[in-house]
JSON list of C-alpha atoms in Angstrom, two decimals:
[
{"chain": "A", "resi": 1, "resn": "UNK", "atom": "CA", "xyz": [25.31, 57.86, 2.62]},
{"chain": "A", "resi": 2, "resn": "UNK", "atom": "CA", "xyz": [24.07, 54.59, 2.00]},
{"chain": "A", "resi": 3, "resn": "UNK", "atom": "CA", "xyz": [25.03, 51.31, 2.29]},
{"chain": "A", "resi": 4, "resn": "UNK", "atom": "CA", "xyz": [27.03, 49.42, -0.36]},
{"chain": "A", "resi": 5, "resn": "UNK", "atom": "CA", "xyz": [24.78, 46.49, -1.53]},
{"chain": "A", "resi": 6, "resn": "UNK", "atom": "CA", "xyz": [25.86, 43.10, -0.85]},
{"chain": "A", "resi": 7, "resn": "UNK", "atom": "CA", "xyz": [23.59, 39.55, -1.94]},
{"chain": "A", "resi": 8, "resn": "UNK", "atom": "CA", "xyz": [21.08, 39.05, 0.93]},
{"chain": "A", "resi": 9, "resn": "UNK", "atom": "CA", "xyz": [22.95, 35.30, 1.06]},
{"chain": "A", "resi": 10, "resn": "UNK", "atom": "CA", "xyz": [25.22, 32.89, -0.63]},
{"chain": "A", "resi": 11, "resn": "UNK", "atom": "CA", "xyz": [25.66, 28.98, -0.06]},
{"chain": "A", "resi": 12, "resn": "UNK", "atom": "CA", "xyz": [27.78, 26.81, -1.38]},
{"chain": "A", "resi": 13, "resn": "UNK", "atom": "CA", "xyz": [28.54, 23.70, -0.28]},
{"chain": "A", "resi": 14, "resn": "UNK", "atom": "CA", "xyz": [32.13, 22.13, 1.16]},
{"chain": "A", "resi": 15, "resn": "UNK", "atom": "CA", "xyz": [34.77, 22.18, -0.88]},
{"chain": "A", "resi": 16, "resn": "UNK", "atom": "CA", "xyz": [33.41, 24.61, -3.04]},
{"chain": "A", "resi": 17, "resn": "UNK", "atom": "CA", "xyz": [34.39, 28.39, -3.87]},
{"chain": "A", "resi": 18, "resn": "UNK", "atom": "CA", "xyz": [31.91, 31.41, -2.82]},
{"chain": "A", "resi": 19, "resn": "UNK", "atom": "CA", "xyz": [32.20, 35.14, -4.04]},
{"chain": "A", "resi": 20, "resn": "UNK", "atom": "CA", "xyz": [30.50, 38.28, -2.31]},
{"chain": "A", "resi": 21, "resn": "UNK", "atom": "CA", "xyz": [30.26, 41.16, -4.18]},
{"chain": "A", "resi": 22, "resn": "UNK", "atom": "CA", "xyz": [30.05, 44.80, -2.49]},
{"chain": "A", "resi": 23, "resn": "UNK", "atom": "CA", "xyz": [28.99, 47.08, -4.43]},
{"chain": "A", "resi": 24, "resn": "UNK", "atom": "CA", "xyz": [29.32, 51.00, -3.64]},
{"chain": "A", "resi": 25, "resn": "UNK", "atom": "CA", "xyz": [29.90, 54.60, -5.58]},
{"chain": "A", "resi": 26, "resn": "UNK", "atom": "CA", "xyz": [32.73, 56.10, -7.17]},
{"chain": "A", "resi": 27, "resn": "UNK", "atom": "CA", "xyz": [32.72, 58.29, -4.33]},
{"chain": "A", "resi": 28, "resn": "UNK", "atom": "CA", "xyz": [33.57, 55.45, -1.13]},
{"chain": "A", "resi": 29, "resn": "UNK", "atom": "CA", "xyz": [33.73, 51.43, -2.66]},
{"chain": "A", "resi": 30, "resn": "UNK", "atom": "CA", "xyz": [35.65, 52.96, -6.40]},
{"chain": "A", "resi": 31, "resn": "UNK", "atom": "CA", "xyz": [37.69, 55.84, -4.95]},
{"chain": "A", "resi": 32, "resn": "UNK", "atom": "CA", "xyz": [39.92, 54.36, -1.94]},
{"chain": "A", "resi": 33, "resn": "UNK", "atom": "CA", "xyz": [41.53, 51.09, -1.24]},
{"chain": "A", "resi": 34, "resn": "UNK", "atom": "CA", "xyz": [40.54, 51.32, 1.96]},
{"chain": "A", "resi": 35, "resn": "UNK", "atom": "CA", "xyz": [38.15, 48.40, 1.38]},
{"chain": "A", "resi": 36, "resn": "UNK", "atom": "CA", "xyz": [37.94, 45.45, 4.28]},
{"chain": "A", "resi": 37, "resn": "UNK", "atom": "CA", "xyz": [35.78, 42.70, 5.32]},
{"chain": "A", "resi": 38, "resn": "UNK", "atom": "CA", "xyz": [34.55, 41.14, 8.64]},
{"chain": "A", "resi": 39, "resn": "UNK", "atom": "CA", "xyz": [32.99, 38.01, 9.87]},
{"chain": "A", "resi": 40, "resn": "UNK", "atom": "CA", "xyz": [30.40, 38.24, 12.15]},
{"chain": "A", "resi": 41, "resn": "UNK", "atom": "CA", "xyz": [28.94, 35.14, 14.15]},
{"chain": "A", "resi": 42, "resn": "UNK", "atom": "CA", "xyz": [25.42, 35.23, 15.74]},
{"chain": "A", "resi": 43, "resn": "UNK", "atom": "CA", "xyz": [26.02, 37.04, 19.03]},
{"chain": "A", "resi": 44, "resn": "UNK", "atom": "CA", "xyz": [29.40, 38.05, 18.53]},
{"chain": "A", "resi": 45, "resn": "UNK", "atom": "CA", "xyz": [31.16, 41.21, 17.74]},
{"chain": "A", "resi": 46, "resn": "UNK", "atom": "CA", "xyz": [32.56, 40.91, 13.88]},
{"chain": "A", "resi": 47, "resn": "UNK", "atom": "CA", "xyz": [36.14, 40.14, 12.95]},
{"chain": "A", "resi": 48, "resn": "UNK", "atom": "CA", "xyz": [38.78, 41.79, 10.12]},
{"chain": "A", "resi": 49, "resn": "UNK", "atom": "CA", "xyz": [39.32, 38.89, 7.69]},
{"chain": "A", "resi": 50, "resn": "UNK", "atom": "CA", "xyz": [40.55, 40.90, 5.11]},
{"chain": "A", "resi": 51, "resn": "UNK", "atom": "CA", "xyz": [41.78, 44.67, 4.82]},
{"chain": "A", "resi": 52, "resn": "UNK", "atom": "CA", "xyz": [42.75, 47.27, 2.08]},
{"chain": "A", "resi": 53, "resn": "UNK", "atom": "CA", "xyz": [41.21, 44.97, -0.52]},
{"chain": "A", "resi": 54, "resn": "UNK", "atom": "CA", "xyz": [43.35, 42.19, -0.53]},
{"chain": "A", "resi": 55, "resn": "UNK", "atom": "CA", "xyz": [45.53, 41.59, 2.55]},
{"chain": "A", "resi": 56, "resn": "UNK", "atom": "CA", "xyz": [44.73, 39.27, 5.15]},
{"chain": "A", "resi": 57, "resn": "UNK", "atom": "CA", "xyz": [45.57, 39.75, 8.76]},
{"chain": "A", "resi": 58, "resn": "UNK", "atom": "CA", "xyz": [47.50, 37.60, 11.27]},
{"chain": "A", "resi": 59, "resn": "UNK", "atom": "CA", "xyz": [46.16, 33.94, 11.76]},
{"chain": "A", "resi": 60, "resn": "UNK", "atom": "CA", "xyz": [43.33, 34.25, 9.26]},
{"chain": "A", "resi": 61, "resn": "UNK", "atom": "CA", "xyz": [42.63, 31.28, 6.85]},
{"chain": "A", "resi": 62, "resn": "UNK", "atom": "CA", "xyz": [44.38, 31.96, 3.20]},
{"chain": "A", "resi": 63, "resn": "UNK", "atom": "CA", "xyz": [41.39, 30.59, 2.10]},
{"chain": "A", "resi": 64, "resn": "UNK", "atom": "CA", "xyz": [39.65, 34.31, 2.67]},
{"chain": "A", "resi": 65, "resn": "UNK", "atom": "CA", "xyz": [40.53, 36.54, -0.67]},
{"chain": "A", "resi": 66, "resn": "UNK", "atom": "CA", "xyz": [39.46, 40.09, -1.68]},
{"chain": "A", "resi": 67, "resn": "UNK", "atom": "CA", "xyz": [39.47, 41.86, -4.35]},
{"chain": "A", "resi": 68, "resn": "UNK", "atom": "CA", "xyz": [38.25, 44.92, -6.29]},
{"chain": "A", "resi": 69, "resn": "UNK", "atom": "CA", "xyz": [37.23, 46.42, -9.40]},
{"chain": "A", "resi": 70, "resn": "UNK", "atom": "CA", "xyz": [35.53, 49.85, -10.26]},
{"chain": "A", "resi": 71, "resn": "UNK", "atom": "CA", "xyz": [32.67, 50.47, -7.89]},
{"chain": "A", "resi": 72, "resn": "UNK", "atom": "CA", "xyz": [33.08, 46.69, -6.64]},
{"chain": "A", "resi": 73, "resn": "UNK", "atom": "CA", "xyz": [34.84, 44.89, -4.33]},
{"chain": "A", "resi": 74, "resn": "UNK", "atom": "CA", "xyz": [34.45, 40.93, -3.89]},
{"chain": "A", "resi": 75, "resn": "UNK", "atom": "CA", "xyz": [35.55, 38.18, -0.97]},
{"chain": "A", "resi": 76, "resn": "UNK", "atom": "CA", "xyz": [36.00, 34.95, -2.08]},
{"chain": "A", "resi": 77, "resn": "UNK", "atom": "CA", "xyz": [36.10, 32.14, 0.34]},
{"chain": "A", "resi": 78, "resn": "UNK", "atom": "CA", "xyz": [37.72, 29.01, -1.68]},
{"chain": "A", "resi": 79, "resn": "UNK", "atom": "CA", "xyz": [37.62, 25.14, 0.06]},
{"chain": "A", "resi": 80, "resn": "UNK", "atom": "CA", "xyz": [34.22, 26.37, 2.12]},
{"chain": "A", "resi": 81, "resn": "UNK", "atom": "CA", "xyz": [33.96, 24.71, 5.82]},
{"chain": "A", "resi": 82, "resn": "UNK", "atom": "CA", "xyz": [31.51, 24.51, 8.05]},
{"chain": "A", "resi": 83, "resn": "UNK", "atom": "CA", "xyz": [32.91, 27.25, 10.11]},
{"chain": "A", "resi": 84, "resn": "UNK", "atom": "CA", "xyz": [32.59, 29.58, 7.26]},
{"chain": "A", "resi": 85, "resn": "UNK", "atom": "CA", "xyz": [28.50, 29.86, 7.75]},
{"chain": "A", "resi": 86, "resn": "UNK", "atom": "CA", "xyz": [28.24, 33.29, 9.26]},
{"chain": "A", "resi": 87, "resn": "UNK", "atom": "CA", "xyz": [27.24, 36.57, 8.26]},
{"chain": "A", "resi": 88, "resn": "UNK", "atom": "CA", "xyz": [30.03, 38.92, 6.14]},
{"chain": "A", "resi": 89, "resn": "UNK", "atom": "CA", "xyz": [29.91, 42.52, 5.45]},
{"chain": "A", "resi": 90, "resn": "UNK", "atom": "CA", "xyz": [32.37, 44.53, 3.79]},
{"chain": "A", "resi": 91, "resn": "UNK", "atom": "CA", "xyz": [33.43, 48.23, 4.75]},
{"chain": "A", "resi": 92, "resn": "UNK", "atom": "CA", "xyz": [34.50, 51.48, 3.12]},
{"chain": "A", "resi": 93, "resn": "UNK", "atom": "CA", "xyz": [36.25, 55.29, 3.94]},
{"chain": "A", "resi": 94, "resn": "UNK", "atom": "CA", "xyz": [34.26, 57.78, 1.63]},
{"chain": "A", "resi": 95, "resn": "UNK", "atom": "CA", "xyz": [34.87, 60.84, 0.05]},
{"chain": "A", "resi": 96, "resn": "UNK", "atom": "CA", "xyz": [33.36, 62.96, 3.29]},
{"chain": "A", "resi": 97, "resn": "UNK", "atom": "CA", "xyz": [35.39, 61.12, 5.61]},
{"chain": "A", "resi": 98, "resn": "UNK", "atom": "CA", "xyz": [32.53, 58.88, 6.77]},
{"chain": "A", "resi": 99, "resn": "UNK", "atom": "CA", "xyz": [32.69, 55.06, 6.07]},
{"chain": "A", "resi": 100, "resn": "UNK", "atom": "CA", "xyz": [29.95, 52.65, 5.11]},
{"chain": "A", "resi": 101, "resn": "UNK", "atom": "CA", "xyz": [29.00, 49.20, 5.58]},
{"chain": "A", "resi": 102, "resn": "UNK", "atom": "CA", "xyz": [27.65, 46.51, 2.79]},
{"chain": "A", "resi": 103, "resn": "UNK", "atom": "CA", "xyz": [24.40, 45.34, 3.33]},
{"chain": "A", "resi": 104, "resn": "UNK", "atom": "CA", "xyz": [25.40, 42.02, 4.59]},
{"chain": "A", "resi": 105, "resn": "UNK", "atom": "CA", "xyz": [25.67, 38.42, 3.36]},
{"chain": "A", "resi": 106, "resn": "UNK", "atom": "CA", "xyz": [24.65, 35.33, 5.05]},
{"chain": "A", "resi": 107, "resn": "UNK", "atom": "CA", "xyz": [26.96, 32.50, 4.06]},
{"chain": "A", "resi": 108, "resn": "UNK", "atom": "CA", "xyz": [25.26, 29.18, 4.15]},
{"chain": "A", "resi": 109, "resn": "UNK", "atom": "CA", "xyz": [27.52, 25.87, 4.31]},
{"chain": "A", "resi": 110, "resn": "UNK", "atom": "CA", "xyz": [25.03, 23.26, 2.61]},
{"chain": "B", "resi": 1, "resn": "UNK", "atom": "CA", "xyz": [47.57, 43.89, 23.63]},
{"chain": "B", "resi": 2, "resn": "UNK", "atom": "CA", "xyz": [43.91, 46.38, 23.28]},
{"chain": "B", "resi": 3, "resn": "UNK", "atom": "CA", "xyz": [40.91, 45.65, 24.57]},
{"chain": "B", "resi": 4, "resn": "UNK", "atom": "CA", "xyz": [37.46, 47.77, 24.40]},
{"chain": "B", "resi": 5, "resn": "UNK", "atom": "CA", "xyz": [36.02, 46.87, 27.44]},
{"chain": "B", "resi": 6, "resn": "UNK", "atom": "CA", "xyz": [31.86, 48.41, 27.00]},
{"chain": "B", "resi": 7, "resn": "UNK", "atom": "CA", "xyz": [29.81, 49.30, 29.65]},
{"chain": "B", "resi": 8, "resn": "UNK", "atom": "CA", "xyz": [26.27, 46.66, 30.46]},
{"chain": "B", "resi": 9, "resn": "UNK", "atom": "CA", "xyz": [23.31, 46.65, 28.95]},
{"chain": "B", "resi": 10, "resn": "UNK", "atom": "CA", "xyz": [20.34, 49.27, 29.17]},
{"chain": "B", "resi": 11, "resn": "UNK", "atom": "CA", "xyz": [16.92, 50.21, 29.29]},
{"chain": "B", "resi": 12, "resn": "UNK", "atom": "CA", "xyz": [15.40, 53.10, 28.49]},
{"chain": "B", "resi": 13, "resn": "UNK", "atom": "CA", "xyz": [12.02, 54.84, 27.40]},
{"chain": "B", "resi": 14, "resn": "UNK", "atom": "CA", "xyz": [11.59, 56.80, 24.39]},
{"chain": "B", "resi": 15, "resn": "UNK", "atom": "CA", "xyz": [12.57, 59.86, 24.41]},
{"chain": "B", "resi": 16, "resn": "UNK", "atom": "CA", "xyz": [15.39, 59.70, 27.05]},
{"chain": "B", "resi": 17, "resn": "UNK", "atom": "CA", "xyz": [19.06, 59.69, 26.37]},
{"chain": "B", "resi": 18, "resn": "UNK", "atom": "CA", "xyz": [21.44, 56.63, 27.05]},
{"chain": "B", "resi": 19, "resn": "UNK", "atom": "CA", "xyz": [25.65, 57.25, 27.28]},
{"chain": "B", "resi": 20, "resn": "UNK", "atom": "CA", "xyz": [27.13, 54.14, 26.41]},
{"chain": "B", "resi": 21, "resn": "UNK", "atom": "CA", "xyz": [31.17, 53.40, 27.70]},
{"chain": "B", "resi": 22, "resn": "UNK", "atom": "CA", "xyz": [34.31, 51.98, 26.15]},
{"chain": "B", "resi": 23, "resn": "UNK", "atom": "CA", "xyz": [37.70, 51.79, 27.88]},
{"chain": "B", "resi": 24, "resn": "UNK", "atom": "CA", "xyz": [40.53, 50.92, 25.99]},
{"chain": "B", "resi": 25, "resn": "UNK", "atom": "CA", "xyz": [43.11, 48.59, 28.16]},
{"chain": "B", "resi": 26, "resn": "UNK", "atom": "CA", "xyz": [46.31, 49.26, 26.97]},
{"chain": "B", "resi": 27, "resn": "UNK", "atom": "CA", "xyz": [46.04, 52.72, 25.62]},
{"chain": "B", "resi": 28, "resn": "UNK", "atom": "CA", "xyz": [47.14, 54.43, 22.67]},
{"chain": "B", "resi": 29, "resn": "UNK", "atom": "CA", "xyz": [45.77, 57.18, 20.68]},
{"chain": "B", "resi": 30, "resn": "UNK", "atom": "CA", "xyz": [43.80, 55.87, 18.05]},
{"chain": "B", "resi": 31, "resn": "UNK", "atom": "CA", "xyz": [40.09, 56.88, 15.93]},
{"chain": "B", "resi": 32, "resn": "UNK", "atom": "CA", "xyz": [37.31, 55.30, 17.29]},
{"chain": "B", "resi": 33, "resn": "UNK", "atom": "CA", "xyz": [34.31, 54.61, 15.84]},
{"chain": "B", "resi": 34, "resn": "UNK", "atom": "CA", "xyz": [30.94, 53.57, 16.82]},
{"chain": "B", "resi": 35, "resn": "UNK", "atom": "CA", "xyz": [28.86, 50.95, 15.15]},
{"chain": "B", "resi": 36, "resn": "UNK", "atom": "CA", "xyz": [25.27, 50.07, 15.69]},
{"chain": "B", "resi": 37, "resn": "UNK", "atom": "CA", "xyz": [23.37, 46.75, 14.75]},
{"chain": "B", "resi": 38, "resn": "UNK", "atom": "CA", "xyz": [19.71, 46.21, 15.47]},
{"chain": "B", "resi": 39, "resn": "UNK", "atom": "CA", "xyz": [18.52, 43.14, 16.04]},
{"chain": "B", "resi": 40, "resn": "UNK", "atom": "CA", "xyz": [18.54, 40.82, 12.62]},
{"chain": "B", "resi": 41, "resn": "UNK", "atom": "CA", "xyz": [19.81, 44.11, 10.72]},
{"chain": "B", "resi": 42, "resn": "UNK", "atom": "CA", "xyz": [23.28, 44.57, 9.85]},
{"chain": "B", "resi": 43, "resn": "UNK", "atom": "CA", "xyz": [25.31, 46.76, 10.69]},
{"chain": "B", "resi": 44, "resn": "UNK", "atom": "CA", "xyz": [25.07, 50.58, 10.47]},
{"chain": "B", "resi": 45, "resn": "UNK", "atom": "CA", "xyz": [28.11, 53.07, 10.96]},
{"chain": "B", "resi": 46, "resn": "UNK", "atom": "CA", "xyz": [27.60, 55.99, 13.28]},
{"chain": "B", "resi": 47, "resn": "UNK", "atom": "CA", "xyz": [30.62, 58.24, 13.76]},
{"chain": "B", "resi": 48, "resn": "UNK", "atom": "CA", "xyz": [34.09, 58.91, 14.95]},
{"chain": "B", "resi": 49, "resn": "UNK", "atom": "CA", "xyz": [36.40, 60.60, 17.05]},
{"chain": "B", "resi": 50, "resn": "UNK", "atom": "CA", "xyz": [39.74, 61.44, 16.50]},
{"chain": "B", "resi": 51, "resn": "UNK", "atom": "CA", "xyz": [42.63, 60.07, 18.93]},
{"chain": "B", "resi": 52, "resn": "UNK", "atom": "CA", "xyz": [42.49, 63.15, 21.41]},
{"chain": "B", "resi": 53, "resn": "UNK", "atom": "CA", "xyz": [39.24, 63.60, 21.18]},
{"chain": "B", "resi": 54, "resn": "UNK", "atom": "CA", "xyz": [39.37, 67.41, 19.48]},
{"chain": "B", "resi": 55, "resn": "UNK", "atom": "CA", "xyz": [37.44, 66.68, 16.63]},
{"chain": "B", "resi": 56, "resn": "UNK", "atom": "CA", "xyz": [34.34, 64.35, 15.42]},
{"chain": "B", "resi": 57, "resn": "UNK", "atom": "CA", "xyz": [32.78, 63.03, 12.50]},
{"chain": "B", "resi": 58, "resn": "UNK", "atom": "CA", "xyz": [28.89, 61.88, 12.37]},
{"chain": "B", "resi": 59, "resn": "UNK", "atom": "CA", "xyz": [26.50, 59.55, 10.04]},
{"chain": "B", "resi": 60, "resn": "UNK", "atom": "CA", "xyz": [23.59, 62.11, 8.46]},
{"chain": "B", "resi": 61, "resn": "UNK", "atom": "CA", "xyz": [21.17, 59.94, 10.22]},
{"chain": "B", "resi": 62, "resn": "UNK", "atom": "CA", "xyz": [22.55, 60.87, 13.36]},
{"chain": "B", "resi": 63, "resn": "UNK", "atom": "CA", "xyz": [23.24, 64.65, 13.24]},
{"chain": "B", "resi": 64, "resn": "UNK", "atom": "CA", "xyz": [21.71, 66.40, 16.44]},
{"chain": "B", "resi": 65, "resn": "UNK", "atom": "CA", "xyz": [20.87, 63.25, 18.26]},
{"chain": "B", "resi": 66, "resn": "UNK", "atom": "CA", "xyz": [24.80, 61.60, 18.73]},
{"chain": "B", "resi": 67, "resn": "UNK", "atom": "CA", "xyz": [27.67, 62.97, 21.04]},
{"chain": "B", "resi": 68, "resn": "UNK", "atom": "CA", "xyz": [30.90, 61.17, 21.15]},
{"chain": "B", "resi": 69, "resn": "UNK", "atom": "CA", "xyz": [33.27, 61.71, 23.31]},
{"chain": "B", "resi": 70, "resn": "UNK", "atom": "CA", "xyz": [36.93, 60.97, 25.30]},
{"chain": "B", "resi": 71, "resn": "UNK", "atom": "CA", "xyz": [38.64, 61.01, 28.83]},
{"chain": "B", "resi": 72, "resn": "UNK", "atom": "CA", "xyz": [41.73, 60.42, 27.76]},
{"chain": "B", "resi": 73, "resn": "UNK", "atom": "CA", "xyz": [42.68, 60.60, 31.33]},
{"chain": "B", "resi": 74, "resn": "UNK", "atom": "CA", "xyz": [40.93, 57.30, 32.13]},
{"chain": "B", "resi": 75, "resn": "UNK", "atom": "CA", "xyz": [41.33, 55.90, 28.48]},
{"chain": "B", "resi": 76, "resn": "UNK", "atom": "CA", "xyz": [37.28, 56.18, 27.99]},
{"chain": "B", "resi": 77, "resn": "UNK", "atom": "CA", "xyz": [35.14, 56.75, 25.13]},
{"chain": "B", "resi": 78, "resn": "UNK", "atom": "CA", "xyz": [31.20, 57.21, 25.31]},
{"chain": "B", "resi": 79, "resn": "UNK", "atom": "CA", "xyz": [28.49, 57.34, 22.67]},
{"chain": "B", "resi": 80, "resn": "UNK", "atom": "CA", "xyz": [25.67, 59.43, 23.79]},
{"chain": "B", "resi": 81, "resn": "UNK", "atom": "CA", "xyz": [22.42, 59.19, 21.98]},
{"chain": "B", "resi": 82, "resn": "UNK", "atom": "CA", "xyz": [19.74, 61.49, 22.68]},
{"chain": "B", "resi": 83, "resn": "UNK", "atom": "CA", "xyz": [16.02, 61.54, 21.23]},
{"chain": "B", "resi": 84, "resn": "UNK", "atom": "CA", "xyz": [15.35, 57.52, 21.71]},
{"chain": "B", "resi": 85, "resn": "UNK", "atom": "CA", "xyz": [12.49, 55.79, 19.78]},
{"chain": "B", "resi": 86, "resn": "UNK", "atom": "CA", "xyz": [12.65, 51.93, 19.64]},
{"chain": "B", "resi": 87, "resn": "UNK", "atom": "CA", "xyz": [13.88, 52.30, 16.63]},
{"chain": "B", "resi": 88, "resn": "UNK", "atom": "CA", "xyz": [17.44, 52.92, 18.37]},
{"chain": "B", "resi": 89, "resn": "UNK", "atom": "CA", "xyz": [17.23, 49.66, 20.17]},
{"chain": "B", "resi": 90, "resn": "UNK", "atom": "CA", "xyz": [20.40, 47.55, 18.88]},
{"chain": "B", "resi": 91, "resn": "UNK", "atom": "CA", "xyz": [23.28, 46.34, 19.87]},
{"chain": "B", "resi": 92, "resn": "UNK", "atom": "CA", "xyz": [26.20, 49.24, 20.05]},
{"chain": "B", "resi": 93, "resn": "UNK", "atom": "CA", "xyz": [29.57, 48.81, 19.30]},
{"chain": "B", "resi": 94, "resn": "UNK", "atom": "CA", "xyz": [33.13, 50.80, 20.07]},
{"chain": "B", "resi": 95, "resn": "UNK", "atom": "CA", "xyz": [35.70, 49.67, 17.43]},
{"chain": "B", "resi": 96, "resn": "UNK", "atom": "CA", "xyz": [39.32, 51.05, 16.82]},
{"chain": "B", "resi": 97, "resn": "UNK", "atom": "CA", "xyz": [40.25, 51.91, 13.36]},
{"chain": "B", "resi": 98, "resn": "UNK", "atom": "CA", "xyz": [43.65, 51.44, 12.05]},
{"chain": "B", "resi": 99, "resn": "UNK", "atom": "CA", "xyz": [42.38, 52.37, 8.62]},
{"chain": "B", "resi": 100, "resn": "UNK", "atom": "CA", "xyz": [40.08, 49.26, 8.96]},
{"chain": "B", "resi": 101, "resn": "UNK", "atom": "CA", "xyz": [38.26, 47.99, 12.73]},
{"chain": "B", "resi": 102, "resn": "UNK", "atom": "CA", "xyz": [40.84, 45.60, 13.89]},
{"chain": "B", "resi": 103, "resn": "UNK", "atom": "CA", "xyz": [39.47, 45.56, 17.27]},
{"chain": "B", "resi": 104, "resn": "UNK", "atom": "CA", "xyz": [36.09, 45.69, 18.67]},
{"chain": "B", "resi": 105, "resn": "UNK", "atom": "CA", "xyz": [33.92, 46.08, 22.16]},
{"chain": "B", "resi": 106, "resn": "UNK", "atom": "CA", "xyz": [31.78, 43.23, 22.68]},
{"chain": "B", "resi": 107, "resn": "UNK", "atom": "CA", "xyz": [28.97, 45.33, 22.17]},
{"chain": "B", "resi": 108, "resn": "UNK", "atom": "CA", "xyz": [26.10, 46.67, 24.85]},
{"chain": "B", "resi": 109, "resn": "UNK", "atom": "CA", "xyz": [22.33, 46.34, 24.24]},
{"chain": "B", "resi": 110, "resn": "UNK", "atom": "CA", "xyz": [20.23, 49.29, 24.54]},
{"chain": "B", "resi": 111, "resn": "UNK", "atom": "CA", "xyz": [16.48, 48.60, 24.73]},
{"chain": "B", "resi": 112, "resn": "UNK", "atom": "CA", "xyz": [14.53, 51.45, 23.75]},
{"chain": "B", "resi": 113, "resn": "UNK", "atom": "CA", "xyz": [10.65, 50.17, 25.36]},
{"chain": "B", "resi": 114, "resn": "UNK", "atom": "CA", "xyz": [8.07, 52.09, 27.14]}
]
């Protein structure tokens, strides 16, 4: 299985609207809604910041958005702060009951 | 409230083993999965087990080298990973699936280094 590809980084700077794609096959990213995101800061574990596509857990910012379409899923992060610079992957279930992980972005507040 | 609580940091030499533990505080029956990260990489799925611990699912990259198990008994996972090269040193999460990893170990460092 491998991994879904994600842009190596995006920066934007604050105030400003960023979108990471995640693209996968139409056998994990296309087939479930089982789709979610985490933020990951240098030394930490990652954190959900959004789950089955679009819905955003418990005390995270509305600024965090998903989406999806076809073999594609997207995050957007609208009104970028400072605290946004971190790394983001997204995640998927498969069709063999294994999950994968996007490459990775590195989101760089300018 | 959940919490993976993961077991310190190792060192090993290639070719050995290392069995890596996560207690869950606050039990339930749940999947758990393991992830693995090496360092500046990102991060790389490695398997599950199923909330009583009867069945397992592994990553193709793993297959012959990865044993997960559960104590239920003591509310314990462990990832054991045989075959070492220093390829395998990373950092290795436990996180709980709900559908998606809404909870995660801090993670423990294995150093793979003759």
């Amino acid at each position: 299985q491998s991994a879904a590809t994600q842009p190596a980084s995006v920066s934007g700077s604050p105030g400003q609207s960023i979108t990471i794609s995640c693209t996968g096959t139409s056998s994990d990213v296309g087939a479930y809604k089982y789709v979610s995101w985490y933020q990951q800061y240098p030394g930490k574990a990652p954190k959900l910041i959004i789950y089955e596509v679009s819905n955003r857990p418990s005390g995270v910012s509305d600024r965090f958005s998903g989406s999806k379409s076809g073999n594609t899923a997207s995050l957007t992060i609208s009104e970028l702060q400072a605290e946004d610079e971190a790394d983001y992957y997204c995640s998927s279930h498969t069709s063999t009951h294994t999950r994968v992980f996007g490459t990775g972005t590195k989101v760089t507040v300018l | 409230q959940v919490q993976l609580v993961q077991s310190g940091a190792e060192v090993r030499k290639p070719g050995a083993s290392v069995k890596v533990s996560c207690k869950s505080v606050g039990y339930n029956p749940y999947y758990m999965h393991w992830v693995r990260q090496a360092p500046g990489q990102g991060l790389e799925w490695m398997g599950w087990i199923s909330p009583h611990g009867g069945e397992t699912k592994y990553a193709q990259n793993f297959q012959g080298r990865l044993t997960l198990a559960r104590d239920t008994s003591i509310t314990t996972d462990y990832m054991e990973l045989s075959g070492l090269t220093s390829d395998d040193t990373a950092v290795y999460y436990c996180a709980k699936e709900n559908l998606y990893y809404d909870l995660w170990g801090r993670g423990t460092l294995v150093t793979v280094s003759s």
